[in-house]
Amino acid sequence: MQNLTRLAARNLWRNRVRTLVTLGAIIFGVCGLILSGGFVRDIFVQLGEALIHSQSGHVQVGREAVFTYGSRTPERYLIENHQAVRERIASLPEVKDVMGRVAFSGLLNNGKTDYPIIAEGVEPARENALGTHLHLVAGRMLADDDRFGAMLGEGVARALRLGPGDQATLLVSTLDGAMNTLDVEVIGVFQSFSKDFDARAVRIALPDAQDLLATTGVSRLVVSLHDTASTRAVVDSLRPSLAAQELAARDWQQLNDFYGKTVALYEQQFGFLKAMVLLMVCLSVINTINMSLAERSWEFGTMRALGNRSRVVASLIMSESVTLGVLGATIGVVLGVGLALMISGVGIPMPPPPNADLGYDAFIRVVPAVVIESWLIGLAATAVAAIYPAWRLSRQSIIDALRTRE
């Protein structure tokens, strides 16, 4: 086997131009898979982190009804005795912080017109630590001591022509059905990842929201984790104790349906790209092997005339292809990883994604699974491409093979 591999390497070196062209195709394919795969993974990571750190947090805990029926009237599904639940969640080592939110719908009036909004009462300091992907357009972030202050989404501020320092009035219906109002001062204007969210979002301090709704409860407990990768483990550990209190936990992927659809779309596109690379490399290797076999048919015929079996000839052809595949895939991995690190050191300026106003810097992430998969695709493509030519030549008669020599 060692002699066969050495002979295969020498045969590849005999026609350097053809070998280099095939190597180039394999290297290009493997390198392209690593770069495109790392780019797609970066989109997944950055999109997920943007959603987590601008809107949803890693996990949200609330009554089951608030996740299924509470999109329009979340204030009707409150957790009244939430302190014990908060302490239980905060005791987990993966948890960084737990904060309460009261969500409610209502109208915001600028003195001239009413505008429908979806508001949240939040704990400002904790929300500021979580909301690292919120972009401040004007003013400043809400603080714990800002009583009767409000932050507006950019769409709300634009629609009502409000800015920092302006006065507005919130009009909502309390849990008892009575109407209540709260005069607020605009503290700041923000942008999140979602333009739709910014078009309706208003944030005020949690005590103000509870006074406005005449309640001490919260709609949801928002959990911030030290590491996004531990989200599933935290949700699984919380479910038994939450179920006993008729509460439910949702992770950030369940809360953001848009994310799952985006991942499915890009995964399908990347799968199509892998198939195209596999086809491209296969065609290139098949072309090279067919040209080589046409020129060396007499050589293989001589080998068989000297007593070598057909399987030895087929093994030699396969060894040449596998050697070419291993060499090309390895060089492609080294080049791909090097380019990924170089590009990531600079970043790729990206325009705002759909339903967003903020651009971002993309990177090429070196993902071990993608690197290994790309290497295997490069190797598999060359091996698969050699199977039929090797089988066809092994079935050719010795006399016909010897006739091809000029």
Short mmCIF file of C-alpha atoms in Angstrom, two decimals:
data_model
loop_
_atom_site.label_atom_id
_atom_site.label_comp_id
_atom_site.label_asym_id
_atom_site.label_seq_id
_atom_site.Cartn_x
_atom_site.Cartn_y
_atom_site.Cartn_z
CA MET A 1 0.00 0.00 0.00
CA GLN A 2 2.89 2.35 0.83
CA ASN A 3 4.51 1.64 -2.55
CA LEU A 4 1.17 2.25 -4.28
CA THR A 5 0.82 5.64 -2.58
CA ARG A 6 4.40 6.59 -3.50
CA LEU A 7 3.78 5.57 -7.11
CA ALA A 8 0.53 7.59 -7.16
CA ALA A 9 2.39 10.69 -5.93
CA ARG A 10 5.06 10.28 -8.62
CA ASN A 11 2.41 9.88 -11.32
CA LEU A 12 0.73 13.11 -10.23
CA TRP A 13 4.04 14.94 -10.50
CA ARG A 14 4.55 13.76 -14.08
CA ASN A 15 1.98 16.21 -15.45
CA ARG A 16 2.40 19.19 -13.19
CA VAL A 17 0.14 21.60 -15.06
CA ARG A 18 -2.84 19.28 -15.02
CA THR A 19 -2.25 18.40 -11.38
CA LEU A 20 -1.96 22.06 -10.38
CA VAL A 21 -5.18 22.95 -12.22
CA THR A 22 -7.06 20.21 -10.38
CA LEU A 23 -5.46 21.19 -7.09
CA GLY A 24 -6.58 24.75 -7.72
CA ALA A 25 -10.19 23.65 -8.17
CA ILE A 26 -10.11 21.62 -4.94
CA ILE A 27 -8.39 24.41 -2.99
CA PHE A 28 -10.83 27.01 -4.30
CA GLY A 29 -13.81 24.85 -3.39
CA VAL A 30 -12.64 24.01 0.13
CA CYS A 31 -11.53 27.58 0.81
CA GLY A 32 -14.86 28.92 -0.48
CA LEU A 33 -16.80 26.57 1.79
CA ILE A 34 -14.83 27.64 4.86
CA LEU A 35 -15.27 31.35 4.12
CA SER A 36 -18.95 31.13 3.20
CA GLY A 37 -19.70 28.79 6.11
CA GLY A 38 -17.91 31.07 8.56
CA PHE A 39 -19.75 34.08 7.16
CA VAL A 40 -23.13 32.37 7.53
CA ARG A 41 -22.32 31.30 11.10
CA ASP A 42 -21.39 34.89 11.92
CA ILE A 43 -24.79 36.03 10.64
CA PHE A 44 -26.45 33.51 12.95
CA VAL A 45 -24.40 34.60 15.97
CA GLN A 46 -24.75 38.34 15.41
CA LEU A 47 -28.46 38.11 14.64
CA GLY A 48 -29.05 36.05 17.75
CA GLU A 49 -27.05 38.37 19.99
CA ALA A 50 -28.79 41.41 18.54
CA LEU A 51 -32.19 39.93 19.35
CA ILE A 52 -31.10 38.87 22.82
CA HIS A 53 -29.45 42.15 23.78
CA SER A 54 -32.02 44.50 22.30
CA GLN A 55 -35.37 42.85 22.98
CA SER A 56 -35.88 39.40 24.40
CA GLY A 57 -33.00 38.46 26.72
CA HIS A 58 -31.87 34.83 26.80
CA VAL A 59 -34.94 33.41 28.56
CA GLN A 60 -38.33 34.78 29.55
CA VAL A 61 -40.54 33.36 32.27
CA GLY A 62 -44.27 34.07 32.52
CA ARG A 63 -47.68 32.51 32.54
CA GLU A 64 -48.36 30.18 29.64
CA ALA A 65 -51.19 32.44 28.50
CA VAL A 66 -48.90 35.45 28.09
CA PHE A 67 -46.93 33.58 25.41
CA THR A 68 -50.00 32.29 23.59
CA TYR A 69 -52.80 34.82 24.13
CA GLY A 70 -51.09 37.82 25.63
CA SER A 71 -49.72 39.59 22.58
CA ARG A 72 -52.52 42.18 22.64
CA THR A 73 -53.28 42.39 26.37
CA PRO A 74 -50.17 41.15 28.21
CA GLU A 75 -51.13 43.17 31.30
CA ARG A 76 -53.94 40.68 31.99
CA TYR A 77 -51.53 37.78 32.59
CA LEU A 78 -49.31 38.98 35.43
CA ILE A 79 -47.10 37.16 37.90
CA GLU A 80 -48.15 38.64 41.24
CA ASN A 81 -45.78 36.85 43.63
CA HIS A 82 -42.73 37.02 41.43
CA GLN A 83 -39.99 37.62 43.99
CA ALA A 84 -39.66 33.94 44.96
CA VAL A 85 -39.51 32.93 41.30
CA ARG A 86 -36.87 35.58 40.64
CA GLU A 87 -34.70 34.31 43.51
CA ARG A 88 -35.01 30.71 42.31
CA ILE A 89 -33.87 31.68 38.80
CA ALA A 90 -31.05 33.93 40.07
CA SER A 91 -29.64 31.04 42.12
CA LEU A 92 -28.57 29.18 38.98
CA PRO A 93 -24.83 29.59 38.27
CA GLU A 94 -25.42 30.28 34.56
CA VAL A 95 -27.69 33.25 35.31
CA LYS A 96 -26.21 36.73 35.21
CA ASP A 97 -29.30 38.74 36.14
CA VAL A 98 -33.09 38.55 36.34
CA MET A 99 -35.32 41.55 35.68
CA GLY A 100 -39.04 42.15 35.65
CA ARG A 101 -41.08 43.68 32.85
CA VAL A 102 -44.67 44.84 32.67
CA ALA A 103 -45.93 44.98 29.09
CA PHE A 104 -49.09 46.85 28.18
CA SER A 105 -50.72 48.51 25.22
CA GLY A 106 -52.19 51.97 25.08
CA LEU A 107 -52.04 55.37 23.41
CA LEU A 108 -49.33 58.01 23.49
CA ASN A 109 -50.48 61.60 23.05
CA ASN A 110 -48.21 64.50 22.11
CA GLY A 111 -50.89 67.13 22.73
CA LYS A 112 -52.17 66.95 19.16
CA THR A 113 -52.81 63.34 18.28
CA ASP A 114 -52.94 59.83 19.75
CA TYR A 115 -50.60 57.08 18.61
CA PRO A 116 -51.04 53.36 19.47
CA ILE A 117 -48.02 51.93 21.28
CA ILE A 118 -46.86 48.77 23.01
CA ALA A 119 -45.11 49.88 26.20
CA GLU A 120 -42.94 48.16 28.76
CA GLY A 121 -42.20 48.98 32.35
CA VAL A 122 -38.57 48.00 32.93
CA GLU A 123 -35.84 48.10 35.53
CA PRO A 124 -33.56 50.67 33.84
CA ALA A 125 -30.14 49.79 35.24
CA ARG A 126 -30.56 46.08 34.59
CA GLU A 127 -32.08 46.64 31.16
CA ASN A 128 -29.19 48.93 30.21
CA ALA A 129 -26.73 46.17 31.12
CA LEU A 130 -28.67 43.69 28.98
CA GLY A 131 -29.48 46.00 26.06
CA THR A 132 -25.99 46.42 24.65
CA HIS A 133 -27.37 46.27 21.09
CA LEU A 134 -29.78 49.14 21.60
CA HIS A 135 -28.54 52.15 19.65
CA LEU A 136 -29.18 55.53 21.25
CA VAL A 137 -30.38 57.96 18.59
CA ALA A 138 -30.93 60.99 20.84
CA GLY A 139 -30.89 61.85 24.53
CA ARG A 140 -29.72 59.26 27.06
CA MET A 141 -30.71 55.90 28.48
CA LEU A 142 -33.39 55.61 31.15
CA ALA A 143 -32.05 55.57 34.73
CA ASP A 144 -33.46 54.10 37.94
CA ASP A 145 -34.17 57.54 39.39
CA ASP A 146 -36.01 58.76 36.27
CA ARG A 147 -39.57 58.90 37.59
CA PHE A 148 -42.07 59.76 34.88
CA GLY A 149 -39.42 59.47 32.19
CA ALA A 150 -39.80 57.53 28.93
CA MET A 151 -37.68 56.20 26.11
CA LEU A 152 -39.27 56.03 22.68
CA GLY A 153 -38.53 53.82 19.72
CA GLU A 154 -37.34 55.81 16.74
CA GLY A 155 -40.55 55.10 14.81
CA VAL A 156 -42.71 56.41 17.67
CA ALA A 157 -40.58 59.52 18.08
CA ARG A 158 -40.71 60.22 14.33
CA ALA A 159 -44.47 59.69 14.10
CA LEU A 160 -45.24 62.04 17.00
CA ARG A 161 -42.31 64.39 16.36
CA LEU A 162 -41.04 63.99 19.89
CA GLY A 163 -37.49 64.33 21.15
CA PRO A 164 -35.59 64.47 24.46
CA GLY A 165 -37.17 66.98 26.83
CA ASP A 166 -40.62 66.89 25.20
CA GLN A 167 -43.74 66.04 27.20
CA ALA A 168 -46.26 63.32 26.31
CA THR A 169 -49.17 61.52 27.94
CA LEU A 170 -49.72 57.78 28.21
CA LEU A 171 -53.33 56.63 28.16
CA VAL A 172 -54.02 53.02 29.20
CA SER A 173 -56.76 50.83 30.59
CA THR A 174 -56.11 49.41 34.06
CA LEU A 175 -56.80 45.81 35.02
CA ASP A 176 -60.20 46.87 36.36
CA GLY A 177 -61.14 48.46 33.06
CA ALA A 178 -60.76 52.06 34.21
CA MET A 179 -58.82 54.57 32.14
CA ASN A 180 -55.60 55.99 33.57
CA THR A 181 -53.04 58.49 32.31
CA LEU A 182 -49.41 59.24 33.02
CA ASP A 183 -47.56 62.39 31.97
CA VAL A 184 -44.01 61.52 30.94
CA GLU A 185 -40.93 63.35 29.73
CA VAL A 186 -39.01 61.92 26.79
CA ILE A 187 -35.55 60.97 28.06
CA GLY A 188 -34.16 59.37 24.92
CA VAL A 189 -34.86 57.82 21.52
CA PHE A 190 -33.48 54.39 20.60
CA GLN A 191 -33.12 51.97 17.73
CA SER A 192 -33.20 48.20 18.14
CA PHE A 193 -32.61 45.46 15.60
CA SER A 194 -36.25 45.49 14.49
CA LYS A 195 -37.84 48.45 12.73
CA ASP A 196 -41.31 47.07 13.55
CA PHE A 197 -40.46 47.01 17.26
CA ASP A 198 -39.17 50.59 17.15
CA ALA A 199 -42.38 51.73 15.44
CA ARG A 200 -44.46 50.90 18.54
CA ALA A 201 -42.04 50.65 21.48
CA VAL A 202 -42.12 52.86 24.58
CA ARG A 203 -40.21 52.13 27.78
CA ILE A 204 -40.84 53.61 31.21
CA ALA A 205 -39.61 52.68 34.67
CA LEU A 206 -41.21 49.61 36.24
CA PRO A 207 -42.67 51.48 39.27
CA ASP A 208 -44.35 53.98 36.95
CA ALA A 209 -45.87 51.17 34.87
CA GLN A 210 -47.15 49.37 37.97
CA ASP A 211 -48.70 52.58 39.30
CA LEU A 212 -50.28 53.23 35.92
CA LEU A 213 -51.85 49.74 35.80
CA ALA A 214 -52.61 49.66 39.54
CA THR A 215 -50.70 46.39 40.11
CA THR A 216 -47.58 45.07 41.82
CA GLY A 217 -47.08 42.18 39.41
CA VAL A 218 -44.91 41.74 36.32
CA SER A 219 -45.77 40.28 32.92
CA ARG A 220 -42.49 38.45 32.47
CA LEU A 221 -39.18 37.80 34.14
CA VAL A 222 -36.36 38.34 31.67
CA VAL A 223 -33.23 36.27 32.30
CA SER A 224 -29.75 37.32 31.21
CA LEU A 225 -27.09 34.58 31.06
CA HIS A 226 -23.31 34.64 31.15
CA ASP A 227 -23.14 32.51 27.99
CA THR A 228 -25.75 32.10 25.26
CA ALA A 229 -24.70 28.47 24.78
CA SER A 230 -26.13 27.56 28.20
CA THR A 231 -29.67 28.75 27.29
CA ARG A 232 -31.11 25.30 26.66
CA ALA A 233 -29.68 23.87 29.89
CA VAL A 234 -31.16 26.72 31.94
CA VAL A 235 -34.61 26.31 30.38
CA ASP A 236 -34.57 22.56 31.00
CA SER A 237 -33.56 23.00 34.64
CA LEU A 238 -36.29 25.61 35.27
CA ARG A 239 -39.25 23.83 33.70
CA PRO A 240 -40.09 21.37 36.53
CA SER A 241 -40.23 24.04 39.24
CA LEU A 242 -42.02 26.53 37.00
CA ALA A 243 -44.66 24.00 35.94
CA ALA A 244 -45.63 23.54 39.60
CA GLN A 245 -46.40 27.27 39.75
CA GLU A 246 -48.24 27.26 36.40
CA LEU A 247 -45.46 29.21 34.77
CA ALA A 248 -43.59 28.59 31.52
CA ALA A 249 -40.13 29.42 30.18
CA ARG A 250 -39.30 30.36 26.61
CA ASP A 251 -35.79 30.68 25.21
CA TRP A 252 -34.79 33.47 22.85
CA GLN A 253 -35.20 31.34 19.73
CA GLN A 254 -38.80 30.51 20.64
CA LEU A 255 -39.46 34.18 21.36
CA ASN A 256 -38.02 35.29 18.01
CA ASP A 257 -39.69 33.29 15.27
CA PHE A 258 -37.88 35.41 12.69
CA TYR A 259 -34.54 33.94 13.78
CA GLY A 260 -35.51 30.33 13.13
CA LYS A 261 -36.81 31.15 9.66
CA THR A 262 -33.65 33.10 8.83
CA VAL A 263 -31.44 30.21 9.95
CA ALA A 264 -33.47 27.74 7.89
CA LEU A 265 -33.18 29.97 4.81
CA TYR A 266 -29.41 30.42 5.07
CA GLU A 267 -28.84 26.75 5.90
CA GLN A 268 -30.68 25.77 2.74
CA GLN A 269 -28.65 28.25 0.69
CA PHE A 270 -25.39 27.00 2.22
CA GLY A 271 -26.42 23.40 1.51
CA PHE A 272 -26.98 24.33 -2.14
CA LEU A 273 -23.53 25.97 -2.20
CA LYS A 274 -21.93 22.81 -0.82
CA ALA A 275 -23.63 20.75 -3.51
CA MET A 276 -22.35 23.13 -6.20
CA VAL A 277 -18.80 22.98 -4.84
CA LEU A 278 -18.97 19.19 -4.71
CA LEU A 279 -20.20 19.10 -8.32
CA MET A 280 -17.53 21.58 -9.46
CA VAL A 281 -14.69 19.61 -7.89
CA CYS A 282 -16.08 16.32 -9.18
CA LEU A 283 -16.28 17.62 -12.74
CA SER A 284 -12.75 19.05 -12.54
CA VAL A 285 -11.30 15.81 -11.21
CA ILE A 286 -13.26 13.69 -13.69
CA ASN A 287 -11.91 15.82 -16.52
CA THR A 288 -8.35 15.49 -15.27
CA ILE A 289 -8.61 11.74 -14.72
CA ASN A 290 -10.19 11.10 -18.10
CA MET A 291 -7.46 13.07 -19.87
CA SER A 292 -4.79 11.30 -17.86
CA LEU A 293 -6.26 7.86 -18.46
CA ALA A 294 -6.59 8.51 -22.18
CA GLU A 295 -2.86 9.30 -22.33
CA ARG A 296 -1.80 6.48 -19.97
CA SER A 297 -4.10 3.70 -21.11
CA TRP A 298 -1.15 1.82 -22.60
CA GLU A 299 0.67 2.14 -19.27
CA PHE A 300 -2.17 0.47 -17.40
CA GLY A 301 -2.47 -2.12 -20.16
CA THR A 302 1.24 -2.93 -19.74
CA MET A 303 0.75 -3.28 -15.97
CA ARG A 304 -2.03 -5.80 -16.53
CA ALA A 305 -0.01 -7.61 -19.23
CA LEU A 306 2.77 -8.03 -16.65
CA GLY A 307 0.38 -9.79 -14.30
CA ASN A 308 -1.18 -7.00 -12.23
CA ARG A 309 -4.86 -7.53 -11.61
CA SER A 310 -7.51 -5.01 -12.62
CA ARG A 311 -8.09 -4.10 -8.98
CA VAL A 312 -4.44 -3.05 -8.66
CA VAL A 313 -4.85 -0.67 -11.58
CA ALA A 314 -8.11 0.66 -10.13
CA SER A 315 -6.43 1.05 -6.72
CA LEU A 316 -3.61 3.05 -8.30
CA ILE A 317 -6.10 5.42 -9.95
CA MET A 318 -8.02 5.81 -6.71
CA SER A 319 -4.78 6.39 -4.79
CA GLU A 320 -3.82 9.19 -7.18
CA SER A 321 -7.22 10.85 -6.71
CA VAL A 322 -7.23 10.45 -2.93
CA THR A 323 -3.67 11.83 -2.71
CA LEU A 324 -4.72 14.77 -4.83
CA GLY A 325 -7.83 15.25 -2.66
CA VAL A 326 -5.92 15.12 0.64
CA LEU A 327 -3.31 17.59 -0.60
CA GLY A 328 -5.84 19.99 -2.12
CA ALA A 329 -8.25 19.83 0.83
CA THR A 330 -5.44 20.42 3.34
CA ILE A 331 -4.06 23.42 1.45
CA GLY A 332 -7.62 24.72 1.06
CA VAL A 333 -8.20 24.46 4.83
CA VAL A 334 -4.95 26.29 5.63
CA LEU A 335 -5.68 29.01 3.10
CA GLY A 336 -9.33 29.30 4.14
CA VAL A 337 -8.56 29.61 7.84
CA GLY A 338 -5.80 32.13 7.13
CA LEU A 339 -8.10 34.27 4.98
CA ALA A 340 -10.88 34.01 7.58
CA LEU A 341 -8.58 35.33 10.30
CA MET A 342 -7.29 38.13 8.07
CA ILE A 343 -10.77 39.24 7.01
CA SER A 344 -12.08 39.05 10.58
CA GLY A 345 -9.25 41.30 11.68
CA VAL A 346 -10.67 44.02 9.43
CA GLY A 347 -14.40 43.23 9.31
CA ILE A 348 -16.87 43.45 6.44
CA PRO A 349 -19.19 46.49 6.54
CA MET A 350 -22.72 45.23 5.96
CA PRO A 351 -25.88 47.17 5.09
CA PRO A 352 -28.90 46.94 7.39
CA PRO A 353 -30.67 43.57 7.13
CA PRO A 354 -34.38 43.39 6.25
CA ASN A 355 -36.68 45.12 8.75
CA ALA A 356 -33.74 46.99 10.32
CA ASP A 357 -32.06 50.38 10.02
CA LEU A 358 -28.67 49.57 11.56
CA GLY A 359 -25.76 48.14 9.60
CA TYR A 360 -23.06 46.03 11.22
CA ASP A 361 -19.55 44.63 10.70
CA ALA A 362 -19.56 40.99 9.63
CA PHE A 363 -16.72 38.55 10.31
CA ILE A 364 -15.64 35.13 9.08
CA ARG A 365 -15.83 32.76 12.02
CA VAL A 366 -13.53 29.75 12.06
CA VAL A 367 -15.98 27.00 13.00
CA PRO A 368 -14.28 23.61 13.56
CA ALA A 369 -17.31 21.69 12.26
CA VAL A 370 -17.35 23.74 9.05
CA VAL A 371 -13.59 23.32 8.56
CA ILE A 372 -13.77 19.55 9.00
CA GLU A 373 -16.84 19.30 6.76
CA SER A 374 -15.14 21.35 4.04
CA TRP A 375 -12.04 19.16 4.16
CA LEU A 376 -14.16 16.02 3.90
CA ILE A 377 -16.14 17.45 0.98
CA GLY A 378 -12.91 18.23 -0.89
CA LEU A 379 -11.60 14.71 -0.28
CA ALA A 380 -14.92 13.01 -1.00
CA ALA A 381 -15.37 14.90 -4.26
CA THR A 382 -12.06 13.67 -5.66
CA ALA A 383 -12.62 10.11 -4.46
CA VAL A 384 -16.15 9.92 -5.89
CA ALA A 385 -15.00 11.44 -9.18
CA ALA A 386 -12.42 8.69 -9.66
CA ILE A 387 -14.72 5.71 -9.06
CA TYR A 388 -16.30 5.47 -12.50
CA PRO A 389 -13.12 6.14 -14.57
CA ALA A 390 -11.23 3.58 -12.49
CA TRP A 391 -13.99 1.00 -12.94
CA ARG A 392 -14.24 1.69 -16.68
CA LEU A 393 -10.48 1.30 -17.21
CA SER A 394 -10.34 -1.88 -15.15
CA ARG A 395 -12.98 -3.39 -17.47
CA GLN A 396 -11.04 -2.47 -20.64
CA SER A 397 -9.28 -5.34 -22.38
CA ILE A 398 -5.49 -5.44 -22.32
CA ILE A 399 -5.28 -5.41 -26.12
CA ASP A 400 -7.47 -2.32 -26.44
CA ALA A 401 -5.45 -0.56 -23.74
CA LEU A 402 -2.14 -1.27 -25.48
CA ARG A 403 -3.43 -0.05 -28.86
CA THR A 404 -3.88 3.50 -27.55
CA ARG A 405 -0.12 4.22 -27.44
CA GLU A 406 0.98 6.43 -30.24
#
